[in-house]
Amino acid sequence: MRAETFDTKVRQALYAGRRWHPAEITFWFLAFAAFLLFPRNLLLLNEIAILALFALSLDLILGYVGIVSLGHAAFLGMGAYAAGLFAKHVGGDPLAGLAVGMGAAGLLGLVISPLVLRGTDLTRLMITLGVALILFELANSFGSLTGGADGLQGIVMTPVLGLFDFDIFGRTAYLYSLSVLFLLFLIARRVVHSPFGLSLRAIRDNPLRASASGVPNGRRLAAAYTLAAAYAGAAGALLAQTTQFVSLDVLDFHRSADLMLVLIIGGAGYLYGGLVGAIAFKLLQDAIATLTPQYWMFWIGLFLVLFVLGGREIIHGGVKVVARRLAALGKGRAR
């Protein structure tokens, strides 16, 4: 009887998580409507979509597994270089290049996952950072293949689905990146609200109890890490395809550091945190860089310090106050 009750509660929890809420539908409607609402800012919107996908990849392992990474840019760079080299030497089909980028980054994640998953948080930080630094030096050393410090040039992309050409205004780039983000988000949403996703959260909360319950911790964590790496590779492939250029910057430490800041702003562990954080971070970066081109990094740093110290609680508290007032107003009208 207790087993049946437990199974029923699990099924109910999975069903509740899979249901789409009005706020989610509104979010994605506005994301696609932005193509018409902000036609002059499509290049910026494309950067936001790519950063959001990159943040989503880290959220899969940080928010749902508890793995901290300071070298997540390794997978972004692997995906970018793989897609760029594929376009330059094999073919410029965007979807094929996207698959190559995801596959290369996913394979890298699978290979290094045993090293990452065995250690403590500090060990994981050092390993992920070390992998990113190794890839950076390799990309810099093999200049004949990657372009070295000059970057990988000569990337020419064919139209998406043979119909939509990439232009300098970012029309195709934004819709292409946003569509990939939306499809991969649907997959991630399905994964985290599945028994597999529940097992990941069980491992995060209490690995010993999860292992005693029969959950294969190592294989589940390796699968999650590989999936997150593939998602980061997709973001790198989109970056290479929409800019038609790949530089060593994709492997730089600041990419991983910015990603952590994005999740700090948006929050980890509910998928939308990376998306909301990417929007806030890029808009803030663009606005401050426009106002103070020389000192924009100082003001962003100051904002982030203040936000971490108390800004999130203020925002969340304000949202709760507004929600309570709206609820009270609704009750008053009902009477």
PDB file of N, CA and C in Angstrom, residues 112-145:
ATOM      1  N   ILE A 112      36.074  13.102 -20.121  1.00  0.00           N
ATOM      2  CA  ILE A 112      36.615  13.664 -18.880  1.00  0.00           C
ATOM      3  C   ILE A 112      35.667  13.479 -17.690  1.00  0.00           C
ATOM      4  N   SER A 113      34.463  12.966 -17.931  1.00  0.00           N
ATOM      5  CA  SER A 113      33.510  12.809 -16.830  1.00  0.00           C
ATOM      6  C   SER A 113      34.036  11.934 -15.692  1.00  0.00           C
ATOM      7  N   PRO A 114      34.768  10.840 -15.956  1.00  0.00           N
ATOM      8  CA  PRO A 114      35.287  10.057 -14.816  1.00  0.00           C
ATOM      9  C   PRO A 114      36.220  10.869 -13.916  1.00  0.00           C
ATOM     10  N   LEU A 115      37.002  11.776 -14.503  1.00  0.00           N
ATOM     11  CA  LEU A 115      37.907  12.595 -13.698  1.00  0.00           C
ATOM     12  C   LEU A 115      37.138  13.621 -12.878  1.00  0.00           C
ATOM     13  N   VAL A 116      36.103  14.209 -13.496  1.00  0.00           N
ATOM     14  CA  VAL A 116      35.350  15.259 -12.821  1.00  0.00           C
ATOM     15  C   VAL A 116      34.509  14.693 -11.689  1.00  0.00           C
ATOM     16  N   LEU A 117      33.911  13.522 -11.899  1.00  0.00           N
ATOM     17  CA  LEU A 117      32.931  13.002 -10.956  1.00  0.00           C
ATOM     18  C   LEU A 117      33.547  12.324  -9.749  1.00  0.00           C
ATOM     19  N   ARG A 118      34.812  12.018  -9.804  1.00  0.00           N
ATOM     20  CA  ARG A 118      35.429  11.307  -8.687  1.00  0.00           C
ATOM     21  C   ARG A 118      35.837  12.225  -7.546  1.00  0.00           C
ATOM     22  N   GLY A 119      36.167  13.467  -7.850  1.00  0.00           N
ATOM     23  CA  GLY A 119      36.731  14.334  -6.834  1.00  0.00           C
ATOM     24  C   GLY A 119      35.698  15.135  -6.066  1.00  0.00           C
ATOM     25  N   THR A 120      36.197  15.972  -5.169  1.00  0.00           N
ATOM     26  CA  THR A 120      35.353  16.899  -4.418  1.00  0.00           C
ATOM     27  C   THR A 120      35.105  18.141  -5.266  1.00  0.00           C
ATOM     28  N   ASP A 121      34.382  19.106  -4.691  1.00  0.00           N
ATOM     29  CA  ASP A 121      34.074  20.326  -5.434  1.00  0.00           C
ATOM     30  C   ASP A 121      35.341  21.062  -5.856  1.00  0.00           C
ATOM     31  N   LEU A 122      36.322  21.165  -4.959  1.00  0.00           N
ATOM     32  CA  LEU A 122      37.566  21.852  -5.287  1.00  0.00           C
ATOM     33  C   LEU A 122      38.314  21.125  -6.392  1.00  0.00           C
ATOM     34  N   THR A 123      38.341  19.799  -6.323  1.00  0.00           N
ATOM     35  CA  THR A 123      39.008  19.014  -7.370  1.00  0.00           C
ATOM     36  C   THR A 123      38.312  19.205  -8.712  1.00  0.00           C
ATOM     37  N   ARG A 124      36.990  19.223  -8.695  1.00  0.00           N
ATOM     38  CA  ARG A 124      36.243  19.428  -9.938  1.00  0.00           C
ATOM     39  C   ARG A 124      36.533  20.792 -10.543  1.00  0.00           C
ATOM     40  N   LEU A 125      36.615  21.810  -9.697  1.00  0.00           N
ATOM     41  CA  LEU A 125      36.935  23.143 -10.194  1.00  0.00           C
ATOM     42  C   LEU A 125      38.285  23.147 -10.901  1.00  0.00           C
ATOM     43  N   MET A 126      39.273  22.515 -10.299  1.00  0.00           N
ATOM     44  CA  MET A 126      40.605  22.508 -10.872  1.00  0.00           C
ATOM     45  C   MET A 126      40.667  21.697 -12.165  1.00  0.00           C
ATOM     46  N   ILE A 127      39.965  20.561 -12.189  1.00  0.00           N
ATOM     47  CA  ILE A 127      39.987  19.719 -13.387  1.00  0.00           C
ATOM     48  C   ILE A 127      39.315  20.423 -14.553  1.00  0.00           C
ATOM     49  N   THR A 128      38.141  20.977 -14.322  1.00  0.00           N
ATOM     50  CA  THR A 128      37.430  21.653 -15.418  1.00  0.00           C
ATOM     51  C   THR A 128      38.206  22.875 -15.900  1.00  0.00           C
ATOM     52  N   LEU A 129      38.790  23.617 -14.965  1.00  0.00           N
ATOM     53  CA  LEU A 129      39.600  24.762 -15.363  1.00  0.00           C
ATOM     54  C   LEU A 129      40.831  24.312 -16.141  1.00  0.00           C
ATOM     55  N   GLY A 130      41.458  23.227 -15.691  1.00  0.00           N
ATOM     56  CA  GLY A 130      42.640  22.713 -16.377  1.00  0.00           C
ATOM     57  C   GLY A 130      42.334  22.244 -17.791  1.00  0.00           C
ATOM     58  N   VAL A 131      41.197  21.581 -17.992  1.00  0.00           N
ATOM     59  CA  VAL A 131      40.822  21.121 -19.329  1.00  0.00           C
ATOM     60  C   VAL A 131      40.638  22.307 -20.260  1.00  0.00           C
ATOM     61  N   ALA A 132      39.994  23.356 -19.792  1.00  0.00           N
ATOM     62  CA  ALA A 132      39.791  24.548 -20.614  1.00  0.00           C
ATOM     63  C   ALA A 132      41.126  25.196 -20.981  1.00  0.00           C
ATOM     64  N   LEU A 133      42.050  25.257 -20.026  1.00  0.00           N
ATOM     65  CA  LEU A 133      43.358  25.850 -20.301  1.00  0.00           C
ATOM     66  C   LEU A 133      44.147  25.009 -21.301  1.00  0.00           C
ATOM     67  N   ILE A 134      44.046  23.685 -21.183  1.00  0.00           N
ATOM     68  CA  ILE A 134      44.750  22.802 -22.133  1.00  0.00           C
ATOM     69  C   ILE A 134      44.213  23.013 -23.548  1.00  0.00           C
ATOM     70  N   LEU A 135      42.893  23.069 -23.680  1.00  0.00           N
ATOM     71  CA  LEU A 135      42.308  23.282 -25.005  1.00  0.00           C
ATOM     72  C   LEU A 135      42.679  24.648 -25.566  1.00  0.00           C
ATOM     73  N   PHE A 136      42.747  25.647 -24.694  1.00  0.00           N
ATOM     74  CA  PHE A 136      43.143  26.985 -25.139  1.00  0.00           C
ATOM     75  C   PHE A 136      44.552  26.951 -25.731  1.00  0.00           C
ATOM     76  N   GLU A 137      45.479  26.300 -25.034  1.00  0.00           N
ATOM     77  CA  GLU A 137      46.859  26.238 -25.517  1.00  0.00           C
ATOM     78  C   GLU A 137      46.964  25.392 -26.784  1.00  0.00           C
ATOM     79  N   LEU A 138      46.196  24.325 -26.871  1.00  0.00           N
ATOM     80  CA  LEU A 138      46.216  23.513 -28.093  1.00  0.00           C
ATOM     81  C   LEU A 138      45.704  24.304 -29.292  1.00  0.00           C
ATOM     82  N   ALA A 139      44.608  25.031 -29.085  1.00  0.00           N
ATOM     83  CA  ALA A 139      44.056  25.840 -30.179  1.00  0.00           C
ATOM     84  C   ALA A 139      45.040  26.939 -30.588  1.00  0.00           C
ATOM     85  N   ASN A 140      45.789  27.450 -29.620  1.00  0.00           N
ATOM     86  CA  ASN A 140      46.771  28.494 -29.927  1.00  0.00           C
ATOM     87  C   ASN A 140      48.000  27.925 -30.617  1.00  0.00           C
ATOM     88  N   SER A 141      48.378  26.711 -30.249  1.00  0.00           N
ATOM     89  CA  SER A 141      49.589  26.099 -30.801  1.00  0.00           C
ATOM     90  C   SER A 141      49.381  25.587 -32.228  1.00  0.00           C
ATOM     91  N   PHE A 142      48.228  24.978 -32.487  1.00  0.00           N
ATOM     92  CA  PHE A 142      47.960  24.432 -33.820  1.00  0.00           C
ATOM     93  C   PHE A 142      47.281  25.493 -34.682  1.00  0.00           C
ATOM     94  N   GLY A 143      48.044  26.561 -34.932  1.00  0.00           N
ATOM     95  CA  GLY A 143      47.504  27.675 -35.702  1.00  0.00           C
ATOM     96  C   GLY A 143      47.168  27.315 -37.134  1.00  0.00           C
ATOM     97  N   SER A 144      47.869  26.344 -37.700  1.00  0.00           N
ATOM     98  CA  SER A 144      47.586  25.948 -39.079  1.00  0.00           C
ATOM     99  C   SER A 144      46.195  25.344 -39.224  1.00  0.00           C
ATOM    100  N   LEU A 145      45.673  24.809 -38.142  1.00  0.00           N
ATOM    101  CA  LEU A 145      44.341  24.207 -38.170  1.00  0.00           C
ATOM    102  C   LEU A 145      43.279  25.168 -37.642  1.00  0.00           C
TER     103      LEU A 145
END
